[in-house]
Amino acid sequence: MKTIYKLTATLVAMGEILCFCGAVPIGAAQSSTNNLPFPLIERFENFGAKDGLPTHKVHCVLRASDGKLWVGTYGGALFRDNGKFHLISTNDGLSHRMVMCMVEDKRTGDMWLGTMRGLNRYSAGRITTYTQTDSGLPNNVVYGLDIMDDTLWVATAAGLGALNLKTGSWSIYDQNNTVMHEPWVYSVTGAKDRVFVGVWGGGILEYEPASGIFKEHRDPDRDFHFDLAPDDGPVSDITSWVAWEDGVLWQATYFGMSRYDGSRWRTWQETKSPLPSNFVNFIWPHGRVAWVGTDCGLSTTDGNIWVNYRTDEHGDGIMEIARPGQPMETRKMTTALPNNFVLGIWVDDREAWLATSDGLAHAFLSPTQSATKVAVDQ
Amino acid sequence: MKPRLITLFLVVAALGAVAMWLRQDYWVDHMSRMSGQKDLSHVTCFNCHMVSTAKLRWAQPRPHHDAPAGLAVSPDGKIIYIALDDRDQIAAADAVSQKVLRRVKVAGRPFGLALDAAGQKLFVTCRDADRLAILDTQTLKETASIGVGMAPVAVAYCRTSAGERLIVANSMADNISVLSVSPLREIGRPSAGREPFDVTVNPDGTRAFVVNRMAWLASVKTVPAAEVTEIDPVTARTIGRDPLASAHLSESIGIVPSRSWVLNPLVKVRNLVPITQVANGWVMSSGFAVTDTRTCKVIQLPLDEANNYYADPSGMAVAPDGKRAFIASGGSDVVSVVDLDKVSAWLAAASVSTKEEAINDMSLSPEYVIARIPTQRNPRQLLISPDGGTLYVAERLQDSILLVDTKTLTTKGRIMLGDGGLNDPIRRGERVFTTAAYTFQHQFSCRSCHPDGHVDGLSYDFDTSGIGDNLLDNRSLLGVAGTEPFKWNGKNPSLEVQCGPRFAKVLMRTDPIPPKELRDLTTFIKSQPPQRVARRHDGKLTPAQERGKAIFFATKTSAGVEIPHGKRCSSCHRPPLYTVRLSFDVGTGGPFDTPHLLGVANTAPYLHDGRALSLEEIWTLYSTNDTHGVTSYMNKEQLNDLVEFLKTL
């Protein structure tokens, strides 16, 4: 098996050499024949301490609308400008070094950073902090953020906070004033006229600000570990992340993942699908394709076809393609994820950035098919 | 006898009988229990009872004056537009004849003005109505209006690659409204610094600069800094924030395109230096900042001279050729003329360290200040005609516009808007309030620490010995009538004492303000209503505010446990003034005077030394363990609700 891998790697390397010579590259040839509804990752470029990251653990990543890459790590936030990382730390006024989530207010360019101790607004170099003692922030542990119109939604360890960006007023939604059973809110995502809230142990809350109505989505079988009746609702109530795009809500849990299109649910667990692990940290939807961060690597899926990326025990990059009714296709990559524990993802048509437990990865996508085009076509 | 008198007599008789029956012990016990004071020598029935705001000076009708605020000039230089905020009017005056041609009503306290490129639309910020109005300059009729942030005070117009834009400084919302003109809509509302007060835009419409009057909220022992906020007028995104170290109270900003400079006047404040050092000129001085827009480096230069200060620098105008800048000193009735070529030459020759220390060099200003033009009372906004030939100076407390020939620097005349209002004691008092004539070397006026009667957001060191030993939070003068005694220790019985001998001894370092002027001054202060607060337009409280109100007036905790009288919010902060005017120890090293809460939302920081940067911090960090009312039963939502209610007072 090792010999086959080495042979494949040699062929890929030769293809890349040929590419520079103007010949048809092997990677491109593979991509063009994949016939997949979303692009493949061709290679990874990894960043760590040598590149200026303050710690190996990276929690979140996103590319802002001005093109700057923002990275949240255990040792502060960074932005990448002209190829160099610039650190924003507690010395600069950040409320805590551990940056767990980020969201950009695209209208103003302000970056909101959630940490283990408070919320921060980075605006043109100035940091304003919000903590549970100096503001209406429900709790200092900020797991998730999203902005919808004039409201910043903040998922905290003690409820959901809503900051009106025009008036500065805070509202708190928790077990005291909603149907929320647990106060640990891990994630929040705006969805046009409503907000979906991922509650640890409480499933998903759907909130319509206009009517003030909360609706609860709970795992019907109430079993944490097993999805006794697939596709009947959220796969589990232990929600670790929610994300919404293009009319579809995705739920990450530590016992599988789910998709909800407004009327139907679909669920996946590792034993019944190509999902590499039930331990799902994060989902980034791009069009109708989900980019899934797990403890066993990265997955991309439209719900039917799966492509999983992981680093094997030798440090080699492995790509697995699972098509319905076909055996799993395994390919060896020339580069690998820095770590299989994927905590954060940002994707557009051209590239992906991955936050892992051991560094940051830049994933270059095959140019043959864009995710958006696929979504439109479908 | 009339029935009412009989009833009154019977009531008084009954009360007297009850009082005699209850005897002195009861009343001592009642007053002691209800006031929370062991020493009752300062306690009367009127601390709690018979208090009404209706009879206070600020609740009474007052005369209105033709005080000029914002100015604008037509592209041909013939018509001057003047905002008369106290009258709710806009005036149009002929620049040649120096006569007012027309006045029109514009509701909501019109304050800031700007014209479009063709001079056909006049944009007016309405400070009390939170809106921007558009007037047709031909008819002076309002043709459109749009809501903006709270208390808009300035507007700038520009043309950009994406169309016409308006940049509005929302002073009480700490943000900026970026509007498109066609269609009239808000594109974005980026955050500013604290109290954005003026706006300018570079000629190609790619950058707007907003100057902020107050320093950022920060720990009381840090050097304060305001900022110049840079905005992209096309996208409404924030693109820069240039700090003004140890400076604040910038009220205007001007651009010098030929030099890539932005200029703004400022007050160099050293609030951590003991106030006793006023005599050394160490506490407050006036200057201006030069920001290089290419490098974002800021150099602060003094406007004052060693023994003669030019207090309260307010308006600024830059000549179209970029050769001169004019700065109005509202406290000194002077417009200083700054030769920008000389500033440039000095900056080119000075070392980095010399430039950093320049603001402290009281011998420097003669290098570039080439003239001081005397004005009448309280010059504020400045404007230069399109040809650069005439400088217009809004003499706010004279109700006039001074015209100055910018070549000869001589007076060309005056547009008279009103009579100066000298028959009105409030107006006379405002003149005292805004003049630096009574302070040592004319260093500052009352307004220097209380802009518009409010706060500057700083704490000052009032100790006579060590630095930073006795920081005291600046308190608003708005709505202060009827809340005596004054000072944080509650020792001054009246405004007359506070503003008279005490002010002279501690602050002015000169003779006290003369008695007649002192009377006018206190009349003015008493006439200042509380700060406007943000409420829903229908005046009703939101559900969160209603819940907060219930907490404020609660007599029991959520668990039904009785809250002792002296530990209820409303016991010490009793309506209608939200103070019983007594001192209490709230766990901060007191006892300290109980401040009134009218307009409290906009008076951060809080507590006697300004240690609490937000209302929440009062209870979460500093007055914990039920030392500032019984509050430990509250969960986070209840505290948020309480704060939301406090913001409505």
mmCIF file of C-alpha atoms in Angstrom, chain B residues 18-268:
data_model
loop_
_atom_site.group_PDB
_atom_site.id
_atom_site.type_symbol
_atom_site.label_atom_id
_atom_site.label_comp_id
_atom_site.label_asym_id
_atom_site.label_seq_id
_atom_site.Cartn_x
_atom_site.Cartn_y
_atom_site.Cartn_z
ATOM 1 C CA VAL B 18 -51.071 63.741 64.906
ATOM 2 C CA ALA B 19 -47.602 65.228 65.159
ATOM 3 C CA MET B 20 -48.128 66.133 68.792
ATOM 4 C CA TRP B 21 -49.592 62.742 69.516
ATOM 5 C CA LEU B 22 -46.606 60.979 67.921
ATOM 6 C CA ARG B 23 -44.143 63.228 69.741
ATOM 7 C CA GLN B 24 -40.561 64.028 68.928
ATOM 8 C CA ASP B 25 -39.255 60.484 69.298
ATOM 9 C CA TYR B 26 -41.388 59.342 66.431
ATOM 10 C CA TRP B 27 -40.161 62.068 64.123
ATOM 11 C CA VAL B 28 -36.541 61.543 65.026
ATOM 12 C CA ASP B 29 -36.958 57.869 64.413
ATOM 13 C CA HIS B 30 -38.819 58.480 61.158
ATOM 14 C CA MET B 31 -36.268 60.928 59.809
ATOM 15 C CA SER B 32 -33.367 58.808 60.880
ATOM 16 C CA ARG B 33 -34.857 55.684 59.381
ATOM 17 C CA MET B 34 -36.030 57.231 56.147
ATOM 18 C CA SER B 35 -32.955 59.342 55.523
ATOM 19 C CA GLY B 36 -30.430 56.790 56.672
ATOM 20 C CA GLN B 37 -28.557 59.552 58.513
ATOM 21 C CA LYS B 38 -27.356 59.392 62.095
ATOM 22 C CA ASP B 39 -26.676 63.115 62.200
ATOM 23 C CA LEU B 40 -29.987 64.785 61.419
ATOM 24 C CA SER B 41 -28.675 68.328 61.546
ATOM 25 C CA HIS B 42 -28.757 68.550 57.734
ATOM 26 C CA VAL B 43 -31.956 66.598 57.253
ATOM 27 C CA THR B 44 -35.315 68.244 56.740
ATOM 28 C CA CYS B 45 -38.715 67.085 55.579
ATOM 29 C CA PHE B 46 -37.900 68.623 52.223
ATOM 30 C CA ASN B 47 -35.186 66.113 51.476
ATOM 31 C CA CYS B 48 -37.945 63.661 50.693
ATOM 32 C CA HIS B 49 -41.177 65.621 50.518
ATOM 33 C CA MET B 50 -42.585 68.580 48.631
ATOM 34 C CA VAL B 51 -39.934 68.276 45.940
ATOM 35 C CA SER B 52 -41.134 69.282 42.526
ATOM 36 C CA THR B 53 -39.312 69.952 39.298
ATOM 37 C CA ALA B 54 -42.130 72.151 38.049
ATOM 38 C CA LYS B 55 -40.901 75.111 40.040
ATOM 39 C CA LEU B 56 -37.270 74.740 39.178
ATOM 40 C CA ARG B 57 -35.699 77.328 36.977
ATOM 41 C CA TRP B 58 -34.991 74.903 34.167
ATOM 42 C CA ALA B 59 -38.648 73.941 33.961
ATOM 43 C CA GLN B 60 -39.761 77.542 33.510
ATOM 44 C CA PRO B 61 -40.198 79.284 30.155
ATOM 45 C CA ARG B 62 -37.115 81.231 29.207
ATOM 46 C CA PRO B 63 -36.281 83.839 26.583
ATOM 47 C CA HIS B 64 -34.850 82.620 23.318
ATOM 48 C CA HIS B 65 -32.058 84.319 21.467
ATOM 49 C CA ASP B 66 -30.658 84.677 17.996
ATOM 50 C CA ALA B 67 -27.464 82.827 18.799
ATOM 51 C CA PRO B 68 -25.735 81.750 15.598
ATOM 52 C CA ALA B 69 -24.635 78.144 15.363
ATOM 53 C CA GLY B 70 -23.666 76.559 12.028
ATOM 54 C CA LEU B 71 -22.811 78.672 8.987
ATOM 55 C CA ALA B 72 -22.808 78.038 5.234
ATOM 56 C CA VAL B 73 -22.091 80.282 2.278
ATOM 57 C CA SER B 74 -23.463 80.055 -1.247
ATOM 58 C CA PRO B 75 -20.973 79.129 -4.007
ATOM 59 C CA ASP B 76 -21.041 82.697 -5.342
ATOM 60 C CA GLY B 77 -20.371 84.034 -1.863
ATOM 61 C CA LYS B 78 -23.443 86.226 -1.826
ATOM 62 C CA ILE B 79 -25.683 84.512 0.690
ATOM 63 C CA ILE B 80 -24.779 83.412 4.202
ATOM 64 C CA TYR B 81 -26.962 80.773 5.816
ATOM 65 C CA ILE B 82 -27.077 80.821 9.599
ATOM 66 C CA ALA B 83 -28.520 78.205 11.931
ATOM 67 C CA LEU B 84 -30.308 79.797 14.880
ATOM 68 C CA ASP B 85 -30.742 76.751 17.052
ATOM 69 C CA ASP B 86 -32.294 78.546 19.993
ATOM 70 C CA ARG B 87 -34.997 79.967 17.713
ATOM 71 C CA ASP B 88 -35.603 76.861 15.582
ATOM 72 C CA GLN B 89 -34.818 79.007 12.584
ATOM 73 C CA ILE B 90 -32.541 79.263 9.585
ATOM 74 C CA ALA B 91 -31.595 82.759 8.469
ATOM 75 C CA ALA B 92 -30.336 83.811 5.067
ATOM 76 C CA ALA B 93 -28.254 86.992 5.016
ATOM 77 C CA ASP B 94 -26.830 89.112 2.220
ATOM 78 C CA ALA B 95 -23.062 89.037 2.459
ATOM 79 C CA VAL B 96 -22.701 92.434 0.827
ATOM 80 C CA SER B 97 -25.373 94.439 2.583
ATOM 81 C CA GLN B 98 -24.840 92.421 5.768
ATOM 82 C CA LYS B 99 -28.585 92.249 6.301
ATOM 83 C CA VAL B 100 -30.757 89.284 7.103
ATOM 84 C CA LEU B 101 -32.957 88.605 4.106
ATOM 85 C CA ARG B 102 -35.208 85.866 5.388
ATOM 86 C CA ARG B 103 -35.817 83.563 8.287
ATOM 87 C CA VAL B 104 -37.629 80.265 8.149
ATOM 88 C CA LYS B 105 -38.736 77.867 10.807
ATOM 89 C CA VAL B 106 -36.962 74.529 10.987
ATOM 90 C CA ALA B 107 -38.102 72.367 13.858
ATOM 91 C CA GLY B 108 -35.765 70.475 16.114
ATOM 92 C CA ARG B 109 -32.988 72.924 16.969
ATOM 93 C CA PRO B 110 -31.149 73.360 13.653
ATOM 94 C CA PHE B 111 -27.434 73.392 14.329
ATOM 95 C CA GLY B 112 -25.054 72.232 11.594
ATOM 96 C CA LEU B 113 -25.228 73.392 7.991
ATOM 97 C CA ALA B 114 -23.792 72.408 4.629
ATOM 98 C CA LEU B 115 -24.589 73.186 1.000
ATOM 99 C CA ASP B 116 -24.437 70.984 -2.055
ATOM 100 C CA ALA B 117 -21.978 71.840 -4.818
ATOM 101 C CA ALA B 118 -24.497 73.872 -6.779
ATOM 102 C CA GLY B 119 -25.732 75.688 -3.719
ATOM 103 C CA GLN B 120 -29.290 74.531 -4.351
ATOM 104 C CA LYS B 121 -29.739 72.340 -1.309
ATOM 105 C CA LEU B 122 -29.100 73.364 2.245
ATOM 106 C CA PHE B 123 -28.537 70.452 4.604
ATOM 107 C CA VAL B 124 -29.475 71.095 8.215
ATOM 108 C CA THR B 125 -28.830 68.880 11.219
ATOM 109 C CA CYS B 126 -31.590 69.199 13.786
ATOM 110 C CA ARG B 127 -29.928 68.533 17.106
ATOM 111 C CA ASP B 128 -33.017 67.869 19.194
ATOM 112 C CA ALA B 129 -34.994 66.025 16.544
ATOM 113 C CA ASP B 130 -32.322 63.522 15.501
ATOM 114 C CA ARG B 131 -32.879 64.252 11.841
ATOM 115 C CA LEU B 132 -31.339 65.910 8.827
ATOM 116 C CA ALA B 133 -33.499 68.300 6.870
ATOM 117 C CA ILE B 134 -32.973 69.476 3.290
ATOM 118 C CA LEU B 135 -34.036 72.987 2.350
ATOM 119 C CA ASP B 136 -34.381 74.378 -1.150
ATOM 120 C CA THR B 137 -32.154 77.445 -1.102
ATOM 121 C CA GLN B 138 -34.445 79.315 -3.507
ATOM 122 C CA THR B 139 -37.531 78.990 -1.368
ATOM 123 C CA LEU B 140 -35.949 77.967 1.947
ATOM 124 C CA LYS B 141 -38.689 75.380 2.180
ATOM 125 C CA GLU B 142 -37.986 72.002 3.624
ATOM 126 C CA THR B 143 -38.096 69.449 0.844
ATOM 127 C CA ALA B 144 -36.927 66.307 2.599
ATOM 128 C CA SER B 145 -35.898 64.931 5.946
ATOM 129 C CA ILE B 146 -34.283 61.758 7.194
ATOM 130 C CA GLY B 147 -33.674 60.348 10.641
ATOM 131 C CA VAL B 148 -30.067 60.092 11.806
ATOM 132 C CA GLY B 149 -28.379 59.321 15.119
ATOM 133 C CA MET B 150 -28.984 61.168 18.361
ATOM 134 C CA ALA B 151 -28.145 64.881 18.495
ATOM 135 C CA PRO B 152 -26.607 65.529 15.059
ATOM 136 C CA VAL B 153 -24.473 68.649 15.276
ATOM 137 C CA ALA B 154 -22.505 68.819 12.033
ATOM 138 C CA VAL B 155 -22.822 67.768 8.416
ATOM 139 C CA ALA B 156 -20.412 67.796 5.478
ATOM 140 C CA TYR B 157 -21.314 67.378 1.835
ATOM 141 C CA CYS B 158 -19.098 65.752 -0.769
ATOM 142 C CA ARG B 159 -19.121 64.280 -4.219
ATOM 143 C CA THR B 160 -17.724 60.817 -4.531
ATOM 144 C CA SER B 161 -17.244 58.258 -7.241
ATOM 145 C CA ALA B 162 -20.507 56.705 -6.080
ATOM 146 C CA GLY B 163 -22.519 59.924 -5.987
ATOM 147 C CA GLU B 164 -23.220 62.683 -3.521
ATOM 148 C CA ARG B 165 -22.733 61.937 0.137
ATOM 149 C CA LEU B 166 -23.484 63.562 3.469
ATOM 150 C CA ILE B 167 -21.493 62.804 6.580
ATOM 151 C CA VAL B 168 -23.340 63.604 9.805
ATOM 152 C CA ALA B 169 -21.793 63.720 13.282
ATOM 153 C CA ASN B 170 -24.303 62.294 15.807
ATOM 154 C CA SER B 171 -22.924 63.778 18.993
ATOM 155 C CA MET B 172 -24.919 61.843 21.588
ATOM 156 C CA ALA B 173 -24.934 58.537 19.750
ATOM 157 C CA ASP B 174 -21.172 58.439 19.293
ATOM 158 C CA ASN B 175 -21.608 57.484 15.671
ATOM 159 C CA ILE B 176 -21.680 58.902 12.180
ATOM 160 C CA SER B 177 -24.473 58.726 9.651
ATOM 161 C CA VAL B 178 -23.280 58.389 6.082
ATOM 162 C CA LEU B 179 -26.087 59.333 3.711
ATOM 163 C CA SER B 180 -26.529 59.274 -0.024
ATOM 164 C CA VAL B 181 -28.288 62.353 -1.340
ATOM 165 C CA SER B 182 -30.087 60.775 -4.294
ATOM 166 C CA PRO B 183 -31.893 58.834 -3.091
ATOM 167 C CA LEU B 184 -31.787 60.232 0.405
ATOM 168 C CA ARG B 185 -30.978 57.233 2.561
ATOM 169 C CA GLU B 186 -28.550 56.139 5.200
ATOM 170 C CA ILE B 187 -25.796 53.961 3.794
ATOM 171 C CA GLY B 188 -24.159 53.181 7.082
ATOM 172 C CA ARG B 189 -23.616 54.311 10.612
ATOM 173 C CA PRO B 190 -20.029 53.624 11.670
ATOM 174 C CA SER B 191 -18.961 54.272 15.214
ATOM 175 C CA ALA B 192 -17.096 57.470 16.008
ATOM 176 C CA GLY B 193 -15.064 58.345 19.063
ATOM 177 C CA ARG B 194 -16.927 59.929 21.945
ATOM 178 C CA GLU B 195 -19.173 62.843 21.046
ATOM 179 C CA PRO B 196 -18.364 63.459 17.374
ATOM 180 C CA PHE B 197 -18.696 67.159 16.783
ATOM 181 C CA ASP B 198 -17.494 68.255 13.368
ATOM 182 C CA VAL B 199 -16.834 66.800 9.938
ATOM 183 C CA THR B 200 -14.761 67.659 6.907
ATOM 184 C CA VAL B 201 -14.135 65.800 3.679
ATOM 185 C CA ASN B 202 -11.159 65.918 1.358
ATOM 186 C CA PRO B 203 -11.764 67.446 -2.074
ATOM 187 C CA ASP B 204 -11.978 64.197 -4.015
ATOM 188 C CA GLY B 205 -14.507 62.737 -1.593
ATOM 189 C CA THR B 206 -12.390 59.756 -0.647
ATOM 190 C CA ARG B 207 -11.980 60.471 3.047
ATOM 191 C CA ALA B 208 -14.082 62.120 5.684
ATOM 192 C CA PHE B 209 -12.572 63.259 8.953
ATOM 193 C CA VAL B 210 -14.692 63.480 12.085
ATOM 194 C CA VAL B 211 -13.391 65.163 15.202
ATOM 195 C CA ASN B 212 -14.657 63.989 18.592
ATOM 196 C CA ARG B 213 -15.121 66.303 21.516
ATOM 197 C CA MET B 214 -14.650 63.928 24.428
ATOM 198 C CA ALA B 215 -11.845 61.546 25.200
ATOM 199 C CA TRP B 216 -12.423 57.834 25.087
ATOM 200 C CA LEU B 217 -13.662 56.298 28.291
ATOM 201 C CA ALA B 218 -10.697 54.814 30.068
ATOM 202 C CA SER B 219 -9.379 54.160 33.520
ATOM 203 C CA VAL B 220 -9.279 57.358 35.558
ATOM 204 C CA LYS B 221 -5.537 57.139 35.942
ATOM 205 C CA THR B 222 -4.753 56.945 32.243
ATOM 206 C CA VAL B 223 -3.981 59.962 30.116
ATOM 207 C CA PRO B 224 -7.148 60.814 28.194
ATOM 208 C CA ALA B 225 -7.203 60.925 24.419
ATOM 209 C CA ALA B 226 -9.841 61.955 21.937
ATOM 210 C CA GLU B 227 -9.641 60.902 18.318
ATOM 211 C CA VAL B 228 -10.086 61.935 14.731
ATOM 212 C CA THR B 229 -12.160 59.265 12.994
ATOM 213 C CA GLU B 230 -11.598 58.636 9.293
ATOM 214 C CA ILE B 231 -14.492 57.352 7.211
ATOM 215 C CA ASP B 232 -14.784 56.269 3.604
ATOM 216 C CA PRO B 233 -17.735 58.338 2.330
ATOM 217 C CA VAL B 234 -18.496 55.849 -0.429
ATOM 218 C CA THR B 235 -18.762 52.719 1.682
ATOM 219 C CA ALA B 236 -19.344 54.273 5.130
ATOM 220 C CA ARG B 237 -16.564 52.105 6.485
ATOM 221 C CA THR B 238 -14.149 53.240 9.151
ATOM 222 C CA ILE B 239 -10.668 53.512 7.726
ATOM 223 C CA GLY B 240 -8.703 55.143 10.507
ATOM 224 C CA ARG B 241 -8.661 56.460 14.029
ATOM 225 C CA ASP B 242 -5.999 59.007 14.882
ATOM 226 C CA PRO B 243 -5.607 59.524 18.645
ATOM 227 C CA LEU B 244 -5.153 62.988 20.090
ATOM 228 C CA ALA B 245 -3.064 62.203 23.137
ATOM 229 C CA SER B 246 -3.885 64.120 26.302
ATOM 230 C CA ALA B 247 -6.300 66.280 24.362
ATOM 231 C CA HIS B 248 -10.025 66.741 24.034
ATOM 232 C CA LEU B 249 -12.828 69.261 23.427
ATOM 233 C CA SER B 250 -12.120 69.590 19.723
ATOM 234 C CA GLU B 251 -15.178 71.176 18.209
ATOM 235 C CA SER B 252 -14.173 71.709 14.602
ATOM 236 C CA ILE B 253 -11.947 70.330 11.925
ATOM 237 C CA GLY B 254 -10.536 71.705 8.723
ATOM 238 C CA ILE B 255 -8.632 70.238 5.825
ATOM 239 C CA VAL B 256 -5.601 71.714 4.064
ATOM 240 C CA PRO B 257 -5.579 69.825 0.766
ATOM 241 C CA SER B 258 -2.426 71.458 -0.532
ATOM 242 C CA ARG B 259 -0.457 70.061 2.388
ATOM 243 C CA SER B 260 -2.390 66.825 3.090
ATOM 244 C CA TRP B 261 -3.120 68.137 6.533
ATOM 245 C CA VAL B 262 -6.113 67.988 8.745
ATOM 246 C CA LEU B 263 -6.273 70.606 11.490
ATOM 247 C CA ASN B 264 -8.363 70.700 14.606
ATOM 248 C CA PRO B 265 -8.269 72.913 17.671
ATOM 249 C CA LEU B 266 -8.001 71.150 21.008
ATOM 250 C CA VAL B 267 -7.688 71.581 24.731
ATOM 251 C CA LYS B 268 -4.545 70.060 26.100
#
